[in-house]
mmCIF file of C-alpha atoms and ligand atoms in Angstrom:
data_model
loop_
_atom_site.group_PDB
_atom_site.id
_atom_site.type_symbol
_atom_site.label_atom_id
_atom_site.label_comp_id
_atom_site.label_asym_id
_atom_site.label_seq_id
_atom_site.Cartn_x
_atom_site.Cartn_y
_atom_site.Cartn_z
ATOM 1 C CA MET A 1 -0.013 0.081 0.085
ATOM 2 C CA ILE A 2 2.748 2.383 0.695
ATOM 3 C CA GLU A 3 4.495 1.292 -2.409
ATOM 4 C CA ILE A 4 1.304 2.238 -4.110
ATOM 5 C CA GLY A 5 1.196 5.629 -2.419
ATOM 6 C CA HIS A 6 4.666 6.336 -3.483
ATOM 7 C CA LEU A 7 4.306 5.514 -7.014
ATOM 8 C CA ARG A 8 0.973 7.246 -7.801
ATOM 9 C CA ASP A 9 1.825 11.129 -6.987
ATOM 10 C CA PRO A 10 5.202 11.246 -8.865
ATOM 11 C CA LEU A 11 4.185 9.610 -11.862
ATOM 12 C CA LEU A 12 0.775 11.561 -12.301
ATOM 13 C CA SER A 13 2.778 14.763 -11.876
ATOM 14 C CA ASP A 14 5.462 13.649 -14.337
ATOM 15 C CA ILE A 15 2.648 12.798 -16.779
ATOM 16 C CA SER A 16 1.242 16.277 -16.487
ATOM 17 C CA ARG A 17 4.245 18.175 -17.352
ATOM 18 C CA ALA A 18 5.580 15.609 -19.862
ATOM 19 C CA ASP A 19 6.024 16.095 -23.810
ATOM 20 C CA LEU A 20 5.057 13.577 -26.059
ATOM 21 C CA PRO A 21 8.513 11.534 -25.944
ATOM 22 C CA ALA A 22 8.847 12.072 -22.441
ATOM 23 C CA LEU A 23 4.991 10.565 -22.032
ATOM 24 C CA GLU A 24 6.328 7.309 -24.110
ATOM 25 C CA ALA A 25 9.233 7.003 -21.611
ATOM 26 C CA ILE A 26 6.833 7.239 -18.781
ATOM 27 C CA ARG A 27 4.455 4.562 -20.188
ATOM 28 C CA VAL A 28 7.257 2.209 -20.703
ATOM 29 C CA ARG A 29 8.898 2.993 -17.376
ATOM 30 C CA ALA A 30 5.429 2.394 -15.432
ATOM 31 C CA LEU A 31 3.368 0.002 -17.763
ATOM 32 C CA GLY A 32 6.125 -1.567 -19.857
ATOM 33 C CA LYS A 33 7.029 -5.240 -19.516
ATOM 34 C CA SER A 34 9.512 -4.348 -16.849
ATOM 35 C CA GLY A 35 7.599 -1.288 -15.610
ATOM 36 C CA SER A 36 7.204 -0.404 -12.104
ATOM 37 C CA ILE A 37 3.329 -0.923 -11.882
ATOM 38 C CA THR A 38 3.629 -4.229 -14.012
ATOM 39 C CA ALA A 39 6.213 -5.504 -11.299
ATOM 40 C CA LEU A 40 3.702 -4.394 -8.680
ATOM 41 C CA LEU A 41 1.117 -6.226 -10.311
ATOM 42 C CA LYS A 42 3.386 -9.510 -10.799
ATOM 43 C CA THR A 43 3.793 -9.621 -6.700
ATOM 44 C CA LEU A 44 0.073 -10.507 -6.562
ATOM 45 C CA GLY A 45 0.804 -13.902 -7.580
ATOM 46 C CA GLY A 46 2.865 -14.486 -4.591
ATOM 47 C CA LEU A 47 0.178 -13.387 -1.960
ATOM 48 C CA SER A 48 -2.419 -15.672 -0.513
ATOM 49 C CA PRO A 49 -6.078 -15.037 -1.745
ATOM 50 C CA GLU A 50 -6.853 -12.821 1.113
ATOM 51 C CA GLU A 51 -4.020 -10.667 0.714
ATOM 52 C CA ARG A 52 -4.794 -10.811 -3.072
ATOM 53 C CA GLN A 53 -8.174 -9.712 -2.782
ATOM 54 C CA GLU A 54 -7.274 -6.590 -0.254
ATOM 55 C CA LYS A 55 -4.466 -5.350 -2.641
ATOM 56 C CA ALA A 56 -5.385 -6.189 -6.326
ATOM 57 C CA PRO A 57 -8.091 -3.415 -6.634
ATOM 58 C CA ALA A 58 -5.963 -0.673 -5.479
ATOM 59 C CA ILE A 59 -3.157 -1.893 -7.924
ATOM 60 C CA GLN A 60 -5.524 -2.291 -10.841
ATOM 61 C CA ARG A 61 -6.850 1.250 -10.005
ATOM 62 C CA LEU A 62 -3.155 2.686 -9.860
ATOM 63 C CA ARG A 63 -2.699 0.895 -13.550
ATOM 64 C CA ALA A 64 -5.954 2.429 -15.015
ATOM 65 C CA ASP A 65 -5.453 5.733 -13.426
ATOM 66 C CA VAL A 66 -1.886 5.951 -14.707
ATOM 67 C CA ALA A 67 -2.860 4.810 -18.161
ATOM 68 C CA GLU A 68 -5.754 7.053 -18.482
ATOM 69 C CA ALA A 69 -3.620 9.918 -17.288
ATOM 70 C CA ILE A 70 -1.219 9.030 -20.131
ATOM 71 C CA GLU A 71 -3.892 8.857 -22.633
ATOM 72 C CA ALA A 72 -5.431 12.359 -21.516
ATOM 73 C CA ARG A 73 -2.091 14.034 -21.893
ATOM 74 C CA ARG A 74 -1.417 12.588 -25.106
ATOM 75 C CA ALA A 75 -4.488 13.613 -26.490
ATOM 76 C CA LEU A 76 -3.792 17.114 -25.005
ATOM 77 C CA LEU A 77 -0.689 17.219 -26.576
ATOM 78 C CA ASP A 78 -1.601 16.024 -29.933
ATOM 79 C CA ALA A 79 -4.570 18.708 -30.106
ATOM 80 C CA ALA A 80 -1.935 21.532 -29.257
ATOM 81 C CA ALA A 81 0.341 20.035 -32.092
ATOM 82 C CA LEU A 82 -2.219 20.350 -34.572
ATOM 83 C CA ASP A 83 -3.420 23.645 -33.426
ATOM 84 C CA ALA A 84 0.202 24.904 -33.982
ATOM 85 C CA ARG A 85 0.373 23.256 -37.390
ATOM 86 C CA LEU A 86 -2.913 24.956 -38.426
ATOM 87 C CA ALA A 87 -1.667 28.083 -37.276
ATOM 88 C CA ALA A 88 1.707 27.912 -39.044
ATOM 89 C CA GLU A 89 0.031 27.068 -42.246
ATOM 90 C CA LYS A 90 -2.458 29.638 -42.223
ATOM 91 C CA PHE A 91 -2.824 31.111 -45.632
ATOM 92 C CA ASP A 92 -3.276 34.795 -45.955
ATOM 93 C CA MET A 93 -4.846 35.390 -49.395
ATOM 94 C CA THR A 94 -4.816 39.155 -48.920
ATOM 95 C CA LEU A 95 -0.884 39.166 -49.076
ATOM 96 C CA PRO A 96 0.843 40.076 -52.593
ATOM 97 C CA VAL A 97 1.861 37.841 -54.905
ATOM 98 C CA ALA A 98 5.454 36.493 -53.757
ATOM 99 C CA PRO A 99 7.845 36.604 -55.450
ATOM 100 C CA ALA A 100 6.972 39.931 -57.109
ATOM 101 C CA PRO A 101 6.040 39.620 -60.803
ATOM 102 C CA GLN A 102 9.260 39.705 -63.183
ATOM 103 C CA GLY A 103 9.436 40.686 -66.910
ATOM 104 C CA SER A 104 7.182 42.696 -68.625
ATOM 105 C CA VAL A 105 5.412 42.633 -72.164
ATOM 106 C CA HIS A 106 7.583 43.801 -75.031
ATOM 107 C CA PRO A 107 6.109 47.063 -76.567
ATOM 108 C CA VAL A 108 6.263 45.258 -79.871
ATOM 109 C CA SER A 109 3.699 42.616 -78.519
ATOM 110 C CA GLN A 110 1.804 45.420 -76.616
ATOM 111 C CA VAL A 111 1.551 47.079 -79.997
ATOM 112 C CA LEU A 112 0.494 44.218 -82.075
ATOM 113 C CA ASP A 113 -2.383 43.576 -79.188
ATOM 114 C CA GLU A 114 -3.614 47.200 -79.672
ATOM 115 C CA LEU A 115 -3.548 46.688 -83.483
ATOM 116 C CA ALA A 116 -5.230 43.547 -83.372
ATOM 117 C CA GLU A 117 -8.128 44.880 -81.100
ATOM 118 C CA ILE A 118 -8.417 48.246 -83.211
ATOM 119 C CA PHE A 119 -9.148 46.227 -86.512
ATOM 120 C CA ALA A 120 -11.089 43.562 -84.531
ATOM 121 C CA ASP A 121 -13.539 46.336 -83.843
ATOM 122 C CA LEU A 122 -13.688 47.312 -87.606
ATOM 123 C CA GLY A 123 -14.306 43.764 -88.525
ATOM 124 C CA PHE A 124 -10.916 42.810 -89.689
ATOM 125 C CA ALA A 125 -9.598 39.071 -88.881
ATOM 126 C CA VAL A 126 -6.116 38.202 -88.307
ATOM 127 C CA ALA A 127 -4.191 36.426 -91.102
ATOM 128 C CA THR A 128 -0.698 34.968 -90.883
ATOM 129 C CA GLY A 129 1.803 33.608 -93.508
ATOM 130 C CA PRO A 130 5.174 32.012 -93.619
ATOM 131 C CA GLU A 131 8.171 33.838 -92.881
ATOM 132 C CA ILE A 132 10.161 31.654 -95.294
ATOM 133 C CA GLU A 133 8.568 32.333 -98.328
ATOM 134 C CA ASP A 134 9.075 31.950 -102.316
ATOM 135 C CA ASP A 135 9.817 34.899 -104.452
ATOM 136 C CA TRP A 136 6.449 34.272 -106.469
ATOM 137 C CA HIS A 137 4.224 35.287 -103.212
ATOM 138 C CA ASN A 138 7.070 37.852 -102.142
ATOM 139 C CA PHE A 139 7.384 39.470 -105.564
ATOM 140 C CA THR A 140 6.112 37.948 -108.691
ATOM 141 C CA ALA A 141 2.370 37.990 -107.834
ATOM 142 C CA LEU A 142 2.691 41.381 -106.284
ATOM 143 C CA ASN A 143 3.627 42.633 -109.687
ATOM 144 C CA ILE A 144 7.032 42.821 -109.075
ATOM 145 C CA PRO A 145 8.750 40.742 -111.926
ATOM 146 C CA GLU A 146 12.409 39.209 -111.818
ATOM 147 C CA THR A 147 13.733 42.253 -113.817
ATOM 148 C CA HIS A 148 11.973 44.912 -111.712
ATOM 149 C CA PRO A 149 14.069 47.368 -110.097
ATOM 150 C CA ALA A 150 12.251 47.138 -106.699
ATOM 151 C CA ARG A 151 13.444 43.391 -106.228
ATOM 152 C CA ALA A 152 16.821 45.216 -106.185
ATOM 153 C CA MET A 153 15.495 47.644 -103.642
ATOM 154 C CA HIS A 154 14.524 45.101 -101.165
ATOM 155 C CA ASP A 155 17.776 44.012 -99.722
ATOM 156 C CA THR A 156 16.333 40.439 -99.766
ATOM 157 C CA PHE A 157 17.823 37.391 -97.889
ATOM 158 C CA TYR A 158 17.716 34.458 -100.176
ATOM 159 C CA PHE A 159 18.172 30.845 -99.478
ATOM 160 C CA PRO A 160 20.301 28.870 -101.681
ATOM 161 C CA ASP A 161 17.285 26.346 -102.259
ATOM 162 C CA VAL A 162 14.556 26.435 -104.766
ATOM 163 C CA ASP A 163 11.125 24.772 -104.010
ATOM 164 C CA ALA A 164 9.380 22.154 -105.796
ATOM 165 C CA GLU A 165 8.157 24.488 -108.489
ATOM 166 C CA GLY A 166 11.575 25.959 -109.013
ATOM 167 C CA ARG A 167 10.942 29.163 -107.104
ATOM 168 C CA ARG A 168 13.510 30.914 -105.305
ATOM 169 C CA MET A 169 13.158 30.754 -101.267
ATOM 170 C CA LEU A 170 13.491 33.900 -99.035
ATOM 171 C CA LEU A 171 12.892 35.550 -96.017
ATOM 172 C CA ARG A 172 9.999 37.595 -96.746
ATOM 173 C CA THR A 173 10.733 41.406 -97.197
ATOM 174 C CA HIS A 174 7.174 42.471 -96.292
ATOM 175 C CA THR A 175 3.985 41.300 -95.009
ATOM 176 C CA SER A 176 2.258 41.720 -98.616
ATOM 177 C CA PRO A 177 2.780 38.116 -99.600
ATOM 178 C CA VAL A 178 -0.013 37.503 -97.083
ATOM 179 C CA GLN A 179 -2.375 39.500 -99.532
ATOM 180 C CA ILE A 180 -1.517 36.912 -102.091
ATOM 181 C CA ARG A 181 -2.139 34.086 -99.641
ATOM 182 C CA THR A 182 -5.251 34.949 -98.363
ATOM 183 C CA MET A 183 -6.887 35.943 -101.714
ATOM 184 C CA THR A 184 -5.825 32.525 -103.362
ATOM 185 C CA ALA A 185 -6.967 30.664 -100.379
ATOM 186 C CA SER A 186 -10.514 32.158 -99.709
ATOM 187 C CA PRO A 187 -13.189 34.200 -101.790
ATOM 188 C CA PRO A 188 -13.986 37.707 -101.218
ATOM 189 C CA PRO A 189 -15.212 39.744 -99.490
ATOM 190 C CA ILE A 190 -11.760 39.840 -97.412
ATOM 191 C CA ARG A 191 -11.077 41.983 -94.577
ATOM 192 C CA ILE A 192 -7.950 41.017 -92.915
ATOM 193 C CA ILE A 193 -4.802 42.510 -91.202
ATOM 194 C CA ALA A 194 -1.442 40.447 -91.310
ATOM 195 C CA PRO A 195 1.164 41.194 -88.526
ATOM 196 C CA GLY A 196 4.575 39.425 -88.538
ATOM 197 C CA ARG A 197 8.413 39.561 -88.868
ATOM 198 C CA VAL A 198 9.953 40.667 -92.037
ATOM 199 C CA TYR A 199 13.496 40.668 -92.952
ATOM 200 C CA ARG A 200 15.764 43.057 -94.879
ATOM 201 C CA SER A 201 19.519 43.062 -94.870
ATOM 202 C CA ASP A 202 19.832 46.534 -93.533
ATOM 203 C CA SER A 203 21.192 47.812 -90.171
ATOM 204 C CA ASP A 204 21.306 51.186 -88.422
ATOM 205 C CA ALA A 205 19.618 53.389 -85.721
ATOM 206 C CA THR A 206 16.343 53.120 -87.791
ATOM 207 C CA HIS A 207 16.860 49.724 -89.354
ATOM 208 C CA THR A 208 17.114 46.201 -87.957
ATOM 209 C CA PRO A 209 17.703 43.051 -89.907
ATOM 210 C CA MET A 210 14.459 41.688 -88.635
ATOM 211 C CA PHE A 211 11.447 44.025 -87.749
ATOM 212 C CA HIS A 212 7.626 43.692 -87.821
ATOM 213 C CA GLN A 213 5.094 44.827 -90.210
ATOM 214 C CA ILE A 214 1.438 44.785 -90.102
ATOM 215 C CA GLU A 215 -0.650 44.463 -93.663
ATOM 216 C CA GLY A 216 -4.105 45.356 -94.291
ATOM 217 C CA LEU A 217 -6.143 44.060 -96.976
ATOM 218 C CA VAL A 218 -10.062 44.663 -98.181
ATOM 219 C CA ILE A 219 -11.263 43.001 -101.092
ATOM 220 C CA ASP A 220 -15.168 43.325 -102.056
ATOM 221 C CA ARG A 221 -17.466 45.134 -104.749
ATOM 222 C CA GLY A 222 -17.071 48.710 -105.045
ATOM 223 C CA ILE A 223 -14.027 49.765 -102.645
ATOM 224 C CA HIS A 224 -12.741 53.047 -103.306
ATOM 225 C CA LEU A 225 -9.619 55.391 -101.935
ATOM 226 C CA GLY A 226 -12.515 57.047 -99.491
ATOM 227 C CA HIS A 227 -12.809 53.614 -97.652
ATOM 228 C CA LEU A 228 -9.100 53.767 -97.563
ATOM 229 C CA ARG A 229 -8.982 56.992 -96.298
ATOM 230 C CA TRP A 230 -11.780 56.475 -93.588
ATOM 231 C CA THR A 231 -10.043 53.258 -92.465
ATOM 232 C CA LEU A 232 -6.608 54.601 -91.645
ATOM 233 C CA GLU A 233 -7.850 57.727 -90.048
ATOM 234 C CA THR A 234 -10.193 55.827 -87.775
ATOM 235 C CA PHE A 235 -7.241 53.212 -86.971
ATOM 236 C CA LEU A 236 -4.650 56.068 -86.447
ATOM 237 C CA LYS A 237 -7.061 58.234 -84.256
ATOM 238 C CA ALA A 238 -7.823 55.219 -82.184
ATOM 239 C CA PHE A 239 -4.064 53.765 -81.980
ATOM 240 C CA PHE A 240 -2.579 57.228 -80.815
ATOM 241 C CA GLU A 241 -5.564 57.757 -78.813
ATOM 242 C CA ARG A 242 -6.442 61.356 -80.015
ATOM 243 C CA GLU A 243 -9.144 62.983 -82.035
ATOM 244 C CA ASP A 244 -6.623 65.895 -83.532
ATOM 245 C CA ILE A 245 -4.867 63.412 -85.626
ATOM 246 C CA VAL A 246 -4.511 64.980 -89.299
ATOM 247 C CA LEU A 247 -3.715 62.891 -92.244
ATOM 248 C CA ARG A 248 -1.912 63.792 -95.515
ATOM 249 C CA LEU A 249 -1.974 61.432 -98.371
ATOM 250 C CA ARG A 250 0.663 61.708 -100.855
ATOM 251 C CA PRO A 251 0.998 60.232 -104.328
ATOM 252 C CA SER A 252 3.553 57.485 -104.401
ATOM 253 C CA TYR A 253 4.501 54.279 -106.108
ATOM 254 C CA PHE A 254 4.091 50.636 -105.176
ATOM 255 C CA PRO A 255 4.205 48.126 -107.925
ATOM 256 C CA PHE A 256 1.307 46.262 -106.195
ATOM 257 C CA THR A 257 -1.061 49.274 -105.894
ATOM 258 C CA GLU A 258 -2.481 51.734 -108.281
ATOM 259 C CA PRO A 259 -2.885 54.449 -107.263
ATOM 260 C CA SER A 260 -0.341 54.352 -104.358
ATOM 261 C CA VAL A 261 -0.526 56.592 -101.456
ATOM 262 C CA GLU A 262 1.927 57.412 -98.879
ATOM 263 C CA VAL A 263 0.337 58.739 -95.531
ATOM 264 C CA ASP A 264 1.653 61.101 -93.083
ATOM 265 C CA VAL A 265 0.451 61.938 -89.888
ATOM 266 C CA GLY A 266 0.785 65.766 -88.452
ATOM 267 C CA PHE A 267 2.896 66.290 -85.284
ATOM 268 C CA SER A 268 3.190 68.958 -82.859
ATOM 269 C CA ILE A 269 5.408 69.700 -79.811
ATOM 270 C CA GLU A 270 3.773 69.550 -76.331
ATOM 271 C CA LYS A 271 5.470 70.177 -73.168
ATOM 272 C CA GLY A 272 8.768 70.111 -75.139
ATOM 273 C CA ARG A 273 8.104 66.703 -76.611
ATOM 274 C CA ARG A 274 7.436 65.892 -80.081
ATOM 275 C CA VAL A 275 3.875 63.723 -80.185
ATOM 276 C CA ILE A 276 1.569 62.680 -82.849
ATOM 277 C CA GLY A 277 -1.588 65.107 -83.098
ATOM 278 C CA GLY A 278 -1.997 68.474 -82.540
ATOM 279 C CA ASP A 279 -1.242 71.248 -85.550
ATOM 280 C CA PRO A 280 1.439 70.360 -87.835
ATOM 281 C CA GLU A 281 1.613 73.666 -89.241
ATOM 282 C CA GLY A 282 2.108 75.290 -85.761
ATOM 283 C CA PRO A 283 5.484 76.059 -84.476
ATOM 284 C CA ASN A 284 7.972 73.004 -84.559
ATOM 285 C CA GLY A 285 5.061 70.941 -85.926
ATOM 286 C CA GLY A 286 5.315 68.781 -89.255
ATOM 287 C CA TRP A 287 4.459 65.829 -91.038
ATOM 288 C CA MET A 288 5.671 62.135 -90.464
ATOM 289 C CA GLU A 289 5.392 59.448 -93.038
ATOM 290 C CA VAL A 290 3.777 56.372 -91.247
ATOM 291 C CA LEU A 291 2.058 54.257 -93.977
ATOM 292 C CA GLY A 292 2.213 52.807 -97.357
ATOM 293 C CA SER A 293 -0.954 51.990 -99.210
ATOM 294 C CA GLY A 294 -3.226 51.926 -102.247
ATOM 295 C CA MET A 295 -5.826 50.392 -104.394
ATOM 296 C CA VAL A 296 -5.023 46.827 -105.036
ATOM 297 C CA HIS A 297 -3.288 46.586 -108.588
ATOM 298 C CA PRO A 298 -5.888 44.671 -111.138
ATOM 299 C CA LYS A 299 -2.845 42.627 -112.029
ATOM 300 C CA VAL A 300 -2.318 41.401 -108.224
ATOM 301 C CA ILE A 301 -6.162 40.564 -108.163
ATOM 302 C CA ALA A 302 -6.037 38.819 -111.478
ATOM 303 C CA ALA A 303 -2.800 36.876 -110.294
ATOM 304 C CA CYS A 304 -4.770 35.451 -107.494
ATOM 305 C CA GLY A 305 -7.420 34.272 -109.934
ATOM 306 C CA LEU A 306 -10.149 36.485 -109.260
ATOM 307 C CA ASP A 307 -11.805 38.986 -111.724
ATOM 308 C CA PRO A 308 -10.440 42.700 -111.312
ATOM 309 C CA ALA A 309 -13.755 43.867 -112.985
ATOM 310 C CA GLU A 310 -15.793 42.404 -110.450
ATOM 311 C CA TRP A 311 -13.270 42.908 -107.173
ATOM 312 C CA GLN A 312 -11.512 45.840 -105.929
ATOM 313 C CA GLY A 313 -9.906 46.658 -102.808
ATOM 314 C CA PHE A 314 -7.277 48.684 -100.941
ATOM 315 C CA ALA A 315 -3.989 47.566 -98.919
ATOM 316 C CA PHE A 316 -1.695 49.008 -96.523
ATOM 317 C CA GLY A 317 1.414 48.126 -94.805
ATOM 318 C CA THR A 318 3.289 49.988 -91.803
ATOM 319 C CA GLY A 319 6.069 49.236 -89.254
ATOM 320 C CA VAL A 320 4.725 48.151 -86.041
ATOM 321 C CA ASP A 321 8.170 48.746 -84.364
ATOM 322 C CA ARG A 322 8.031 52.504 -85.633
ATOM 323 C CA LEU A 323 4.459 52.915 -84.508
ATOM 324 C CA ALA A 324 5.684 51.902 -81.209
ATOM 325 C CA MET A 325 8.589 54.224 -81.248
ATOM 326 C CA LEU A 326 6.059 57.017 -82.247
ATOM 327 C CA LYS A 327 3.573 56.113 -79.513
ATOM 328 C CA TYR A 328 5.659 55.464 -76.662
ATOM 329 C CA GLY A 329 8.788 57.669 -77.147
ATOM 330 C CA MET A 330 11.687 55.288 -77.739
ATOM 331 C CA ASP A 331 14.313 56.737 -80.195
ATOM 332 C CA ASP A 332 16.610 53.649 -81.214
ATOM 333 C CA LEU A 333 15.154 50.756 -82.937
ATOM 334 C CA ARG A 334 18.194 48.548 -81.951
ATOM 335 C CA ALA A 335 17.118 48.752 -78.351
ATOM 336 C CA PHE A 336 14.018 46.779 -79.128
ATOM 337 C CA PHE A 337 16.057 43.752 -79.900
ATOM 338 C CA ASP A 338 18.860 43.945 -77.308
ATOM 339 C CA GLY A 339 16.947 41.931 -74.498
ATOM 340 C CA ASP A 340 18.149 44.584 -72.081
ATOM 341 C CA LEU A 341 16.238 44.121 -68.862
ATOM 342 C CA ARG A 342 16.605 47.627 -67.988
ATOM 343 C CA TRP A 343 14.928 48.747 -71.209
ATOM 344 C CA LEU A 344 12.211 46.121 -70.640
ATOM 345 C CA ARG A 345 11.391 47.364 -67.276
ATOM 346 C CA HIS A 346 11.198 50.962 -68.669
ATOM 347 C CA TYR A 347 9.283 50.437 -71.551
ATOM 348 C CA GLY A 348 7.636 46.978 -70.971
ATOM 349 C CA PHE A 349 3.914 46.812 -69.901
ATOM 350 C CA ARG A 350 2.234 44.726 -67.221
ATOM 351 C CA ALA A 351 0.683 41.619 -68.461
ATOM 352 C CA LEU A 352 -2.352 42.456 -66.799
ATOM 353 C CA ASP A 353 -2.750 45.829 -68.469
ATOM 354 C CA VAL A 354 -5.341 45.878 -71.159
ATOM 355 C CA PRO A 355 -4.080 47.146 -74.256
ATOM 356 C CA THR A 356 -5.871 50.274 -75.323
ATOM 357 C CA LEU A 357 -9.324 50.912 -76.508
ATOM 358 C CA SER A 358 -11.306 48.493 -74.381
ATOM 359 C CA GLY A 359 -14.134 50.970 -75.112
ATOM 360 C CA GLY A 360 -14.196 50.371 -78.705
ATOM 361 C CA VAL A 361 -13.116 52.550 -81.737
ATOM 362 C CA GLY A 362 -15.164 55.661 -81.932
ATOM 363 C CA ALA A 363 -16.378 55.422 -78.545
HETATM 364 N N1 LIG B 1 4.877 46.361 -98.387
HETATM 365 C C1 LIG B 1 5.135 47.560 -98.578
HETATM 366 C C2 LIG B 1 6.391 47.987 -97.738
HETATM 367 O O1 LIG B 1 6.856 47.087 -97.251
HETATM 368 C C3 LIG B 1 4.235 48.684 -97.725
HETATM 369 C C4 LIG B 1 2.704 48.700 -98.563
HETATM 370 C C5 LIG B 1 1.807 47.512 -98.283
HETATM 371 C C6 LIG B 1 2.552 49.550 -99.486
HETATM 372 C C7 LIG B 1 0.573 47.521 -98.826
HETATM 373 C C8 LIG B 1 1.350 49.421 -100.215
HETATM 374 C C9 LIG B 1 0.289 48.704 -99.755
HETATM 375 O O2 LIG B 1 6.997 49.110 -97.921
#
C-alpha cells in the first residue's frame, strides 16, 4: 500500500508535465514489460488469496489511473500540435503575390495587341503567312517581276534552295505576300490584317535586319480610296488615342497598288516633347510618314485568280516597331532587340494591363 502511494503522485505529476517523447518514456517505465506498476502486479501472484483480494483493486486502479492520465495527456499534446500546425500553415490570401512579378510585355507585343483589337472592332480578321517565303508570293504575284528594280531595292535574304516548283526561297521582305496567300485561299469579301516579322539586309539606328510589319487588305465590290482614307484615319486616331490626328495622303509608287498613296500624320510639340497629333502647321510641328497604301493593282487581283472587273480593294502596310516608337517615345530601334532588362522594365507593359481601347473604336 505504501508502495502504491509512493508511485502514484510522482507518476501523475510527471505525466502532467511531459511532452510526447517523455510521455512514452513514462509509459514504458510504469506500464511496460519491466515497468514499476507491472512489477507490482506481478507480486500479486505470490500472495495469499486474502491478501490478493485486498491489494489487487488498488493496484488495478493505479494502473488504470496512470494509463488514463497518459492517454489524456497524449490527446492534449496531439491537439496542441495540430493547433500549432494549423496556425503555421495559415494562408493569408490578402498578401501580395510573392515573389514579385518579373518581366514585362515587350512594346512590340503590346502594340500588336492594340492593333489587333482596333482592327477587330472594324471587322478585320487576323491572317498569317510563312516568314520563309518563295519569290512568287513575295514578289512576282505582287507585280514585281524578276527584272523589276524594286526587287533589288528590297535587300532580300535569299536561301540557296528552290522549292518543288523551282521558286527561289527567301525571308519575306514585307507582309504583302499574305495578301496573295489570303486571296488565293478564300473568296472575297476579304477584310484582314496580317502582322508579323519581316527581314531585310539593313542595319542602323532606324533599321534592323528583322522588324515587324502589319498589312491590311480589304477586297469587296465597289471599294474606293474613300474607304481607305476613312479606315486609316479611324485606325490612327484609335491607335494614338487622340481625335486631333490629321492625315496627309501623298501620291506614291508601289508595284502592287494603283494608285499608291503614302500617308503622313501631323505632329506637334507638347510640353517640350514631339507628339503625334495637334497642329502640324504650328511652331515646330510637321509631318511624319507612317504608312504605305493604295488600291490593290488589278494585276495582283488577277494573279490571285479573281476578276478585277468585279473585285476591288485597298491595302496598306506599316512598321509596327516604328508605330511603337512614335506612340511610346523610344528613339533607337536597335534597343527593341537587345534584350536589355533595364530597357524592358522601363518600356515594357504589365501582363494584366489591357491594351488600349477596350471601349471600342469611335467610343
Ligand atoms: N509592302 C510595302 C512595304 O513594305 C508597304 C505597302 C503595303 C504598301 C501595302 C502598299 C500597300 O513598304
